[in-house]
mmCIF file of C-alpha atoms and ligand atoms in Angstrom:
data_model
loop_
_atom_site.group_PDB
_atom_site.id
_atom_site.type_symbol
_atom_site.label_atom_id
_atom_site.label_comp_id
_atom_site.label_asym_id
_atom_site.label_seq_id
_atom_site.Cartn_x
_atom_site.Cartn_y
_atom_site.Cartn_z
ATOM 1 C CA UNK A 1235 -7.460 -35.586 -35.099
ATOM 2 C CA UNK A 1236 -4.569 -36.251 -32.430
ATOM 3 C CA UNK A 1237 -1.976 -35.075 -34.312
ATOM 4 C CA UNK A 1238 -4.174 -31.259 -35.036
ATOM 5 C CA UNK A 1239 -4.468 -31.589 -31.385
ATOM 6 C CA UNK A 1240 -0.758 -32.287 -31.022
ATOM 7 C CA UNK A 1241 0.054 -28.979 -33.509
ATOM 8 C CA UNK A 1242 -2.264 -27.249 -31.279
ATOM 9 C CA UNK A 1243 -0.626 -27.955 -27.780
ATOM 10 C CA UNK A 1244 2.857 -27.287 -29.145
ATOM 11 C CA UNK A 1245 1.454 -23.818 -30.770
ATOM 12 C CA UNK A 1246 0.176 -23.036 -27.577
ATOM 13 C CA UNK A 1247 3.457 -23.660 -25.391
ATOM 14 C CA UNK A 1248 5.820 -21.829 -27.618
ATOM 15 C CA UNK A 1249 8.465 -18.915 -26.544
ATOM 16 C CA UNK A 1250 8.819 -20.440 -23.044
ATOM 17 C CA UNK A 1251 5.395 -20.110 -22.017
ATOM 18 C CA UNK A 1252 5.539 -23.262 -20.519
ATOM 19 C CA UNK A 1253 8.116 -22.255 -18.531
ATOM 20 C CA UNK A 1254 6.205 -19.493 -17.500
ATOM 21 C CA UNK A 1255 3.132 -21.591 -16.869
ATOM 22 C CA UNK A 1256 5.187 -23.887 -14.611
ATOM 23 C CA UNK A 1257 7.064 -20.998 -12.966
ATOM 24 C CA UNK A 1258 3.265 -19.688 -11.917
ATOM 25 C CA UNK A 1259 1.936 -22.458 -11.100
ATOM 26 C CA UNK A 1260 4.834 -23.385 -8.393
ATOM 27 C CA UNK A 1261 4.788 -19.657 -7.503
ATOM 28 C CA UNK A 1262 0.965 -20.120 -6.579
ATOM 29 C CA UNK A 1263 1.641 -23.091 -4.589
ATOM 30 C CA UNK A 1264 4.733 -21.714 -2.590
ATOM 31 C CA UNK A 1265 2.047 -19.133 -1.715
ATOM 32 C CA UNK A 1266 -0.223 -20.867 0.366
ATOM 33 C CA UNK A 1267 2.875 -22.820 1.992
ATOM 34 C CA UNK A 1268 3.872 -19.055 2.894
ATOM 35 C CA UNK A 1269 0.429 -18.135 4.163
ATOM 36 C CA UNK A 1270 0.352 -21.518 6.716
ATOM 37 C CA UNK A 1271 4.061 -20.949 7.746
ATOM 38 C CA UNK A 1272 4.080 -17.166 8.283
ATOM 39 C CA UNK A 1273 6.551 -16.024 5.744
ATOM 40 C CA UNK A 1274 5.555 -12.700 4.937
ATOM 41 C CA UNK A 1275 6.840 -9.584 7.007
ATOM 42 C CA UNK A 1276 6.355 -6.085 6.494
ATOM 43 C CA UNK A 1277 8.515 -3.127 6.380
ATOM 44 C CA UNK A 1278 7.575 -0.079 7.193
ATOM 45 C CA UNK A 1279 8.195 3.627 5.261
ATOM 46 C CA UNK A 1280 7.711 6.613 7.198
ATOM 47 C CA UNK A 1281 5.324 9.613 5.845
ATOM 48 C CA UNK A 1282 6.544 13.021 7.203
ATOM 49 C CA UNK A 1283 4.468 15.847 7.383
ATOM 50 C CA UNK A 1284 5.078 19.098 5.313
ATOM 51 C CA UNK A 1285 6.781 21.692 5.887
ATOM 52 C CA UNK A 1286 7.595 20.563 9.642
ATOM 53 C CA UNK A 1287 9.077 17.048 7.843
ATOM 54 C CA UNK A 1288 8.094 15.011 10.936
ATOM 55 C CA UNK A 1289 7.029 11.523 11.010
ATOM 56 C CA UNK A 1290 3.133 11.206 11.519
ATOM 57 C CA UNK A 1291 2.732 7.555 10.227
ATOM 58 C CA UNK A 1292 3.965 4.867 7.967
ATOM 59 C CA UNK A 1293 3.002 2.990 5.125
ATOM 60 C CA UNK A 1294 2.820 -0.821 5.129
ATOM 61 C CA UNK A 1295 4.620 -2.742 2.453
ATOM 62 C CA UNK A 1296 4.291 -6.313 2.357
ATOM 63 C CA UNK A 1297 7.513 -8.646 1.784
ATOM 64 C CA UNK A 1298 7.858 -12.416 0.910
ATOM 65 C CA UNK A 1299 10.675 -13.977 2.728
ATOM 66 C CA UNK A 1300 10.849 -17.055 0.790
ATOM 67 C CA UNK A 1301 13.359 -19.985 1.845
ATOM 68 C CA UNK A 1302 15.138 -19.907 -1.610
ATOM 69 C CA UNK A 1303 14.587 -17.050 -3.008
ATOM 70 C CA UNK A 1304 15.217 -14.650 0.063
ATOM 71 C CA UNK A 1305 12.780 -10.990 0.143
ATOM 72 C CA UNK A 1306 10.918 -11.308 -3.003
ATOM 73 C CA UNK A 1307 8.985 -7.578 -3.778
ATOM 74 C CA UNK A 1308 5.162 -7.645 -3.403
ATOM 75 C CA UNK A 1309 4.733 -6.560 -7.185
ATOM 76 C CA UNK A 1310 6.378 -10.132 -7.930
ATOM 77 C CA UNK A 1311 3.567 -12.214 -6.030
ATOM 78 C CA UNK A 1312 0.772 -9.860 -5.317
ATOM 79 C CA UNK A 1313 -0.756 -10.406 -9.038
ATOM 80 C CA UNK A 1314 -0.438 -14.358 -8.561
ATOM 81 C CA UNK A 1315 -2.088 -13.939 -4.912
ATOM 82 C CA UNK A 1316 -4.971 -12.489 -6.711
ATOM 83 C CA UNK A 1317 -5.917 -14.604 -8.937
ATOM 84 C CA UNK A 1318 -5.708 -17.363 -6.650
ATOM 85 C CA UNK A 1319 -7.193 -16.201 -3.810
ATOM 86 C CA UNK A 1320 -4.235 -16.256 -1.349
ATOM 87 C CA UNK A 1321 -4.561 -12.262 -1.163
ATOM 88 C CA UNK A 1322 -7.738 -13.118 0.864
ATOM 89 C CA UNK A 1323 -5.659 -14.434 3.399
ATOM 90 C CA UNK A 1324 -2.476 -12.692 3.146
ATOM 91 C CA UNK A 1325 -4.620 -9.397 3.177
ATOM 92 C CA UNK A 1326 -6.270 -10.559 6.574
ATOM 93 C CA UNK A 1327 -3.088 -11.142 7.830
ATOM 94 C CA UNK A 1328 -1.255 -7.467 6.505
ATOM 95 C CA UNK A 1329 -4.683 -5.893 8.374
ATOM 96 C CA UNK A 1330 -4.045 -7.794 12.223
ATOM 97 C CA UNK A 1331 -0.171 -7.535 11.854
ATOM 98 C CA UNK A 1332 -0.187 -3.698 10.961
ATOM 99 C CA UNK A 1333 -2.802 -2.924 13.298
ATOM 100 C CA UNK A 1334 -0.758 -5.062 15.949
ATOM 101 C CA UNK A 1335 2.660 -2.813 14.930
ATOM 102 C CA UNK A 1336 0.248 0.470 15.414
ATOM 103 C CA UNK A 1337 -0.469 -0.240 19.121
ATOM 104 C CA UNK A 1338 3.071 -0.209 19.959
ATOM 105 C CA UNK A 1339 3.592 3.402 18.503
ATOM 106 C CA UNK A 1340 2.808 6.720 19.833
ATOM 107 C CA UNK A 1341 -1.241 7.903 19.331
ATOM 108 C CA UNK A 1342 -0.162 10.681 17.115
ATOM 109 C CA UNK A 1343 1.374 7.766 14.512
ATOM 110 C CA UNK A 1344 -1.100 6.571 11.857
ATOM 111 C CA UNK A 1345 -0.766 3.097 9.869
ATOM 112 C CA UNK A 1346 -1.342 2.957 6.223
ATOM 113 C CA UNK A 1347 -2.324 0.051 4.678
ATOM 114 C CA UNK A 1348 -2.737 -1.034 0.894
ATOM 115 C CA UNK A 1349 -5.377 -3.544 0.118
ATOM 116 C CA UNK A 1350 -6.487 -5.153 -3.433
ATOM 117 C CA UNK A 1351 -9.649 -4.803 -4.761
ATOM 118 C CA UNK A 1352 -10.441 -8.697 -4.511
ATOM 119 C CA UNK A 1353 -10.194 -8.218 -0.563
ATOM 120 C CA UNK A 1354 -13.066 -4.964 -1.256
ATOM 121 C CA UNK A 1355 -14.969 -7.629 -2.826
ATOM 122 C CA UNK A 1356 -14.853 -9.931 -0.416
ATOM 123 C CA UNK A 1357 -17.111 -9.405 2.272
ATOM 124 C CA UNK A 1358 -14.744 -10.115 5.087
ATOM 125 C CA UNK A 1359 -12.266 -7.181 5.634
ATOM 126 C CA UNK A 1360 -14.791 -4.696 7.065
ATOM 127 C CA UNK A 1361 -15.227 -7.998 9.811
ATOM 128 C CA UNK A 1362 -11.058 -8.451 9.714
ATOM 129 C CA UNK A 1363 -10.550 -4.874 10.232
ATOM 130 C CA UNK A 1364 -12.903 -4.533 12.907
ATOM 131 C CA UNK A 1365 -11.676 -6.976 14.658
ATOM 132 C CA UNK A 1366 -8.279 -6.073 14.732
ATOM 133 C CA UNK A 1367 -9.401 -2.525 15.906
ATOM 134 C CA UNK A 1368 -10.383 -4.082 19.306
ATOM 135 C CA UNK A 1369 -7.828 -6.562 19.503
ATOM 136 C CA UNK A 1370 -5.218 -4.238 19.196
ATOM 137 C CA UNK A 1371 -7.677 -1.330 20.602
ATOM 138 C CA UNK A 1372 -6.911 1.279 18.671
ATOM 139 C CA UNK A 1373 -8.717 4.465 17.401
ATOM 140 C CA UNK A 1374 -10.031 4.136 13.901
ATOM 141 C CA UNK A 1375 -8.570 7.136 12.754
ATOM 142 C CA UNK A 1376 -5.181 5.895 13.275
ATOM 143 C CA UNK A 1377 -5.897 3.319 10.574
ATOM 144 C CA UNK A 1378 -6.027 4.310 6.218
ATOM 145 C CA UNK A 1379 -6.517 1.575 3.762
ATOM 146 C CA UNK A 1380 -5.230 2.307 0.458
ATOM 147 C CA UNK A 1381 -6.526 1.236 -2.737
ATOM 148 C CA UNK A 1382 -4.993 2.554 -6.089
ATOM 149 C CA UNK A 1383 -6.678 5.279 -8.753
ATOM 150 C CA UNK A 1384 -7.021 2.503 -11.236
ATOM 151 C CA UNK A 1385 -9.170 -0.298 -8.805
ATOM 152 C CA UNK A 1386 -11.304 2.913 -8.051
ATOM 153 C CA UNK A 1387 -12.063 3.728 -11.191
ATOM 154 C CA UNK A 1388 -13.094 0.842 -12.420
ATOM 155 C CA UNK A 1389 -14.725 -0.361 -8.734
ATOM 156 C CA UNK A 1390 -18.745 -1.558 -8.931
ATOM 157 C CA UNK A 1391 -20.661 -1.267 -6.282
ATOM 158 C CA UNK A 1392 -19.543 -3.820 -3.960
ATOM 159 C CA UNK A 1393 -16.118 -1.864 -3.925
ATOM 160 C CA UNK A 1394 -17.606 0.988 -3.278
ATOM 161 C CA UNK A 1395 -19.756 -0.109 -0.809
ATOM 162 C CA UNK A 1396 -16.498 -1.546 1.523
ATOM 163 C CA UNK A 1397 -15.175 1.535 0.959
ATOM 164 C CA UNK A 1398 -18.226 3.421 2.642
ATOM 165 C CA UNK A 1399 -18.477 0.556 5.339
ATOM 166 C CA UNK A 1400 -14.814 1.248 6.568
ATOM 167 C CA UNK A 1401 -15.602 5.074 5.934
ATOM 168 C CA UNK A 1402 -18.512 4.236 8.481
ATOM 169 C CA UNK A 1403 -16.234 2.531 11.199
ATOM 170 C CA UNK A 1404 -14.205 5.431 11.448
ATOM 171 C CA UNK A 1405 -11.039 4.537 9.160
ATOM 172 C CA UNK A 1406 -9.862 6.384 6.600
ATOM 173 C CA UNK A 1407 -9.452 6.070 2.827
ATOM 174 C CA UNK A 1408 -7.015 6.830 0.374
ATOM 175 C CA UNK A 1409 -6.476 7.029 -2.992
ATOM 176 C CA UNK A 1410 -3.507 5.247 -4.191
ATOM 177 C CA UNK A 1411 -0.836 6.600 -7.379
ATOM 178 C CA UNK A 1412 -2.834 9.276 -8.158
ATOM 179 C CA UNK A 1413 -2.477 10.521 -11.910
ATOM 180 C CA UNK A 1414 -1.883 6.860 -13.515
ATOM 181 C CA UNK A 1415 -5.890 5.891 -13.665
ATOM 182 C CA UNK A 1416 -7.606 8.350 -16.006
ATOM 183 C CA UNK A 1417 -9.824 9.452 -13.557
ATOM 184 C CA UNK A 1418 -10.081 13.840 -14.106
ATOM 185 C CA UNK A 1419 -10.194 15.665 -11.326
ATOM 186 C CA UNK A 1420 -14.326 16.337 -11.283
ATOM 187 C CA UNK A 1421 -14.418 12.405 -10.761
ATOM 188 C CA UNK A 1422 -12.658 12.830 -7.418
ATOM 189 C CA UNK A 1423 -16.025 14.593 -5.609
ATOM 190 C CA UNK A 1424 -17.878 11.462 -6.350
ATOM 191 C CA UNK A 1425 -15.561 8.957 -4.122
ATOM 192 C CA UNK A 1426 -15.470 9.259 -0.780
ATOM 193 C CA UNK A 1427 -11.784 10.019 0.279
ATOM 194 C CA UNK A 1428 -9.490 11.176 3.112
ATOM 195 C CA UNK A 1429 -6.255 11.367 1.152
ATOM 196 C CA UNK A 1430 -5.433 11.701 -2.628
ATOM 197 C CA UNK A 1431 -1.742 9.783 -2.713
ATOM 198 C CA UNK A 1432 0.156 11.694 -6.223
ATOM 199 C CA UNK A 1433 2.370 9.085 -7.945
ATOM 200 C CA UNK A 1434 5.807 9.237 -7.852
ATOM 201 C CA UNK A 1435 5.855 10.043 -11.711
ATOM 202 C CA UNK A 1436 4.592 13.644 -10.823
ATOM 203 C CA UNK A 1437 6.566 14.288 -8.036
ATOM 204 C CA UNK A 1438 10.014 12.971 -9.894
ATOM 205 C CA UNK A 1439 9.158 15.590 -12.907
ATOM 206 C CA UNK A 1440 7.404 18.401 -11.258
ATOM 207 C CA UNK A 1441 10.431 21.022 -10.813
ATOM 208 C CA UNK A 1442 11.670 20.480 -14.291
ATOM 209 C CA UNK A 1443 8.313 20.301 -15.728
ATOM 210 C CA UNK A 1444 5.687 23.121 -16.145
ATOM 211 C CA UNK A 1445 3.132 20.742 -16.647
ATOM 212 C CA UNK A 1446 3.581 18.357 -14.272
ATOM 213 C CA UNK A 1447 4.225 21.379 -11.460
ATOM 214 C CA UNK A 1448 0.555 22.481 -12.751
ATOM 215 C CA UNK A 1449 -0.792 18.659 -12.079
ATOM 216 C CA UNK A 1450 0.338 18.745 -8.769
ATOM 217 C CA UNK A 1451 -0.993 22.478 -8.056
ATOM 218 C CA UNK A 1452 -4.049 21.715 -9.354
ATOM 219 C CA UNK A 1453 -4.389 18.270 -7.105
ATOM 220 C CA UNK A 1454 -3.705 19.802 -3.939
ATOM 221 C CA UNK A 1455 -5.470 23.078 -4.866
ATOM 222 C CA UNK A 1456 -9.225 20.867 -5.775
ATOM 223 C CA UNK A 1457 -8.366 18.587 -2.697
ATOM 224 C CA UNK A 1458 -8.053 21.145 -0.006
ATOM 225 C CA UNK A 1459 -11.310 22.815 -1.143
ATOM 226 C CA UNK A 1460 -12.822 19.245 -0.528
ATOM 227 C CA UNK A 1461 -11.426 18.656 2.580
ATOM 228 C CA UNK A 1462 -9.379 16.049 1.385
ATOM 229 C CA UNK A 1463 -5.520 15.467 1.953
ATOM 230 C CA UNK A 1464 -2.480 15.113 0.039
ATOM 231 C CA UNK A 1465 0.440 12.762 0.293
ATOM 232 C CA UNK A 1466 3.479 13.272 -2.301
ATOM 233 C CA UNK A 1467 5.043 9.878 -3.477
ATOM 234 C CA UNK A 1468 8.247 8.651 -4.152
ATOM 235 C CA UNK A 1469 10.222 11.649 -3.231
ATOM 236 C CA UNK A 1470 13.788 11.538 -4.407
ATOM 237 C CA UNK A 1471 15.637 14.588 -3.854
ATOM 238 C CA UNK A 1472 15.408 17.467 -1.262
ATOM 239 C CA UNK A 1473 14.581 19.582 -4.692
ATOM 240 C CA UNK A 1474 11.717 17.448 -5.231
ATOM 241 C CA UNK A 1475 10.889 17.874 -1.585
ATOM 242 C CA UNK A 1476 10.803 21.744 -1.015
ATOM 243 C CA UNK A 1477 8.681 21.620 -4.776
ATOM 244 C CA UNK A 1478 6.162 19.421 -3.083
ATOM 245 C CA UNK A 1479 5.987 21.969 -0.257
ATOM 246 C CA UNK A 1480 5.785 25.070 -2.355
ATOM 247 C CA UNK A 1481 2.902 23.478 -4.314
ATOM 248 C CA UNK A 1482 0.565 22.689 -0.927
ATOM 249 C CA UNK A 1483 1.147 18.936 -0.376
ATOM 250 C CA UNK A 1484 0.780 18.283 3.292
ATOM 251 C CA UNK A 1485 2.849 14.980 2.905
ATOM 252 C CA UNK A 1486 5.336 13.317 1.710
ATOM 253 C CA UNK A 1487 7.098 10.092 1.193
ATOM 254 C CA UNK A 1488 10.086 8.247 -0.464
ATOM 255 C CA UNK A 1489 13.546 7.540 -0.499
ATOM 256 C CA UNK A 1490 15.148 11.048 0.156
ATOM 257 C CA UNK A 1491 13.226 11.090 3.624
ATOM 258 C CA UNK A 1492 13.243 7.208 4.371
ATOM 259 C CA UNK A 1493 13.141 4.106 2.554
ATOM 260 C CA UNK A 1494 10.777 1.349 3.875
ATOM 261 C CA UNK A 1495 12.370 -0.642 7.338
ATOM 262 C CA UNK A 1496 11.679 -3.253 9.705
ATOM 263 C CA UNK A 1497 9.544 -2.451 12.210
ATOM 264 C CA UNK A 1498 11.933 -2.198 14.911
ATOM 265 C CA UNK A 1499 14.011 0.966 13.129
ATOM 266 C CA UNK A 1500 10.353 2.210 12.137
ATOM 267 C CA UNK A 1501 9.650 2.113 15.933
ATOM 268 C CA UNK A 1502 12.830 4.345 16.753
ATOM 269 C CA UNK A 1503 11.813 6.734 14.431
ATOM 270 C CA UNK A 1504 8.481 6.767 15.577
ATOM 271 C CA UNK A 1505 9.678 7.756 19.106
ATOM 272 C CA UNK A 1506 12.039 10.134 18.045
ATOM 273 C CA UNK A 1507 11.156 13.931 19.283
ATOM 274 C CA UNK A 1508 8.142 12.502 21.165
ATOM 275 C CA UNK A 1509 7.064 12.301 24.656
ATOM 276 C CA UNK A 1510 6.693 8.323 25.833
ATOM 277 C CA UNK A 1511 3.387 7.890 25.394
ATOM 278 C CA UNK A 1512 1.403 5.010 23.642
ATOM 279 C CA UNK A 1513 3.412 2.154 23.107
ATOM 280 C CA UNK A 1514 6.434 3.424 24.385
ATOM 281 C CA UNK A 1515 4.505 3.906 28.075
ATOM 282 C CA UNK A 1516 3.856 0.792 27.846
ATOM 283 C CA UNK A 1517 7.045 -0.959 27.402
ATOM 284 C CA UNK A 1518 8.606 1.064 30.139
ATOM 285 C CA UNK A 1519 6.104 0.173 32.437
HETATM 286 P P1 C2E B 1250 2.618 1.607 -3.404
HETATM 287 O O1 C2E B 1250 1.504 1.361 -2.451
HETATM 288 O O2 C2E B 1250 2.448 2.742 -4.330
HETATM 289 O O3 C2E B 1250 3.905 1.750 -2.499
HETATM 290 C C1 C2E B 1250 5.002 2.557 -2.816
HETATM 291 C C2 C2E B 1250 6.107 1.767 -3.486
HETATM 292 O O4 C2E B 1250 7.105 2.677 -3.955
HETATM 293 C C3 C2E B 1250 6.839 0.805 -2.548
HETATM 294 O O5 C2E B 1250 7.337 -0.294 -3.324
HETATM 295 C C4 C2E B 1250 8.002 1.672 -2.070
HETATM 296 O O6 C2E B 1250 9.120 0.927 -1.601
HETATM 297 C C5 C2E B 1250 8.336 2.411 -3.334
HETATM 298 N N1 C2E B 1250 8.962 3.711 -3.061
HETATM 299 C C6 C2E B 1250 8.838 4.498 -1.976
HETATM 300 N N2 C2E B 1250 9.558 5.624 -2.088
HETATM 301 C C7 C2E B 1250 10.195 5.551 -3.280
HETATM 302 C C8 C2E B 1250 11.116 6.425 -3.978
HETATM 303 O O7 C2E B 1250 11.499 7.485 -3.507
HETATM 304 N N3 C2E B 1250 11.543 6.008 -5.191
HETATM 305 C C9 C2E B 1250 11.142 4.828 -5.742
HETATM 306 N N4 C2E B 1250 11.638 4.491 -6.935
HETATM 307 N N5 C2E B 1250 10.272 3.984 -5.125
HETATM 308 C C10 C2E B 1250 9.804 4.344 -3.909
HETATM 309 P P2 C2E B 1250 7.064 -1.804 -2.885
HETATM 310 O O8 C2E B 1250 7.211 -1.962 -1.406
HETATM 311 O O9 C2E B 1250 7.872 -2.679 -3.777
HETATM 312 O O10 C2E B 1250 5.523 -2.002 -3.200
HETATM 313 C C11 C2E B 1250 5.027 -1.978 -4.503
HETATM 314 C C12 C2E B 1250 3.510 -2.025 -4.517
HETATM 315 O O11 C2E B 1250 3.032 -3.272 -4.005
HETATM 316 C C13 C2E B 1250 2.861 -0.974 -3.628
HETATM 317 O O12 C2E B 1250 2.875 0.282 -4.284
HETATM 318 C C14 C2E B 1250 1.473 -1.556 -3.443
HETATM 319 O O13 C2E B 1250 0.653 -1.244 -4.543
HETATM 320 C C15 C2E B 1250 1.771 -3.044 -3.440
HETATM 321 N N6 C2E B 1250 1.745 -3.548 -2.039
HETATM 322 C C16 C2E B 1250 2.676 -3.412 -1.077
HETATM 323 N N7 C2E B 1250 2.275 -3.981 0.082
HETATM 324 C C17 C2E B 1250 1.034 -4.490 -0.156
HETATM 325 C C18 C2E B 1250 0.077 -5.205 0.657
HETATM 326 O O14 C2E B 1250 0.270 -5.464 1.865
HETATM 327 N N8 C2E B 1250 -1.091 -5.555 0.045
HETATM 328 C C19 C2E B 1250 -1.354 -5.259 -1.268
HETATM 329 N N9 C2E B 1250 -2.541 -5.658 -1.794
HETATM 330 N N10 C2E B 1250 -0.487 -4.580 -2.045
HETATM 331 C C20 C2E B 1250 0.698 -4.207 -1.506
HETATM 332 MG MG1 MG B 1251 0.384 2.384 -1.285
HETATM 333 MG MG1 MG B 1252 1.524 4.442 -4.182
HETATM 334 MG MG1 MG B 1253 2.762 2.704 -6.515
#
């Protein structure tokens, strides 16, 4: 009867769920306001190349600059995009707008950029990332999409099947945190990758811990026998750094070679030690 049902709704909202519900629920909706207004920007974190530590691209990391809450994180609206849908959208528009960045820097520069496995599932991106190559006109090489261990493990065969079509147009893949999805090592030969990206919580243990050193040598070791590469996350100390080197990573990235910027600052660094080519030509022309 009404008052069971009554019981029932009150059991349900307890411990500030409610809150929570309402907090997600505005959240959502403050999401597609942000998609139609343009409030999202991305910064930009350099990846250097080992042992030469010089810039050869830059990952794209999505930011929220909401009118109250100033920069919100992705990891605090990403979830809520998926399950909504907005990712589809916000995705397309990470894909032109980092594509649009990559024209501006020098040919040698690639763009990284991370994608959720609702957008694989979609069958739009291999159409939004095509198109954004010849807007922007830009080699396909120049361009990775990321997707992390976990969404590749458990990806069907529509994942997998964007993930060949990109393959197909010339851009390349990578494997995202590397080492938090239970996939072993054999598993890697059966996707098709470019890179193999090793989480941060390797790289932060692996000169005080045997184990973690042996990870990390065994990564790189399987991935350069398949012709696959190697970027180090979420490096922290110059310790860290000469470890990842010593081990065979040919990249590396994180906040003891350069924390994610605005584009302009990633442009200067971009620039730096290179002849004015690419985008640079351009603007001086
Ligand atoms: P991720 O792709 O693994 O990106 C690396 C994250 O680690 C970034 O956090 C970066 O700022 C942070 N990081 C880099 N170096 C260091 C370091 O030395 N130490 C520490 N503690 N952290 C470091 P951010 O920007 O907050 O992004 C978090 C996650 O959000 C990303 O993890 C990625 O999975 C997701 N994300 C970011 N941008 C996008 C996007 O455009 N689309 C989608 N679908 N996901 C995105
Ligand atoms: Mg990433
Ligand atoms: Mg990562
Ligand atoms: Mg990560």
């Amino acid at each position: 009867d009404a008052k069971d049902k009554g019981r029932g709704r009150l059991a349900i909202y307890q411990d500030g769920m409610m809150e929570e519900a309402v907090r997600r629920r505005r959240l959502e909706a403050d999401l597609w306001v942000a998609v139609e207004k343009g409030q999202f920007e991305l910064h930009y974190q350099p990846l250097y190349q080992l042992p030469d530590r010089k810039v050869c691209g830059f990952e794209a990391l999505i930011r929220w600059q909401h009118p109250e809450n100033g920069l919100i994180p992705p990891n605090d609206f990403i979830p809520v995009a998926e399950q909504s849908g907005a990712i589809l959208d916000i995705g397309g528009w990470v894909i032109n707008e980092a594509c649009r960045q990559l024209a501006e820097w020098p040919d040698d520069i690639y763009v990284s950029i991370n994608v959720s496995p609702v957008q694989l599932r979609s069958a739009n991106i291999l159409q939004q990332v095509t198109k954004a190559l010849a807007d922007h006109q830009l080699l396909p090489q120049r361009v990775e999409i990321e997707l992390t261990e976990t969404a590749m493990v458990e990806s069907n065969g529509e994942i997998a099947a964007a993930l060949s079509g990109l393959r197909a147009l010339g851009v390349r893949v990578a494997m995202d945190d590397f080492g938090t999805g239970y996939s072993s090592l054999a598993h890697l030969r059966s996707f098709e990758l470019d890179r193999i990206k090793i989480d941060r919580s390797f790289v932060s243990v692996s000169q005080t811990d045997a184990g973690a050193a042996a990870v990390v040598r065994a990564i790189t070791g399987m991935a350069r026998d398949l012709a696959i590469e190697t970027t180090g996350e979420g490096v922290e100390t110059e310790d860290q750094l000469s470890k990842l080197i010593s081990l065979g990573c040919g990249t590396a990235q994180g906040f003891f070679l350069g924390k994610p910027v605005r584009s302009e600052q990633a442009t200067r660094l971009a620039r730096a030690d290179r002849p004015a080519t690419g985008g640079a030509a351009r603007e001086i022309a």
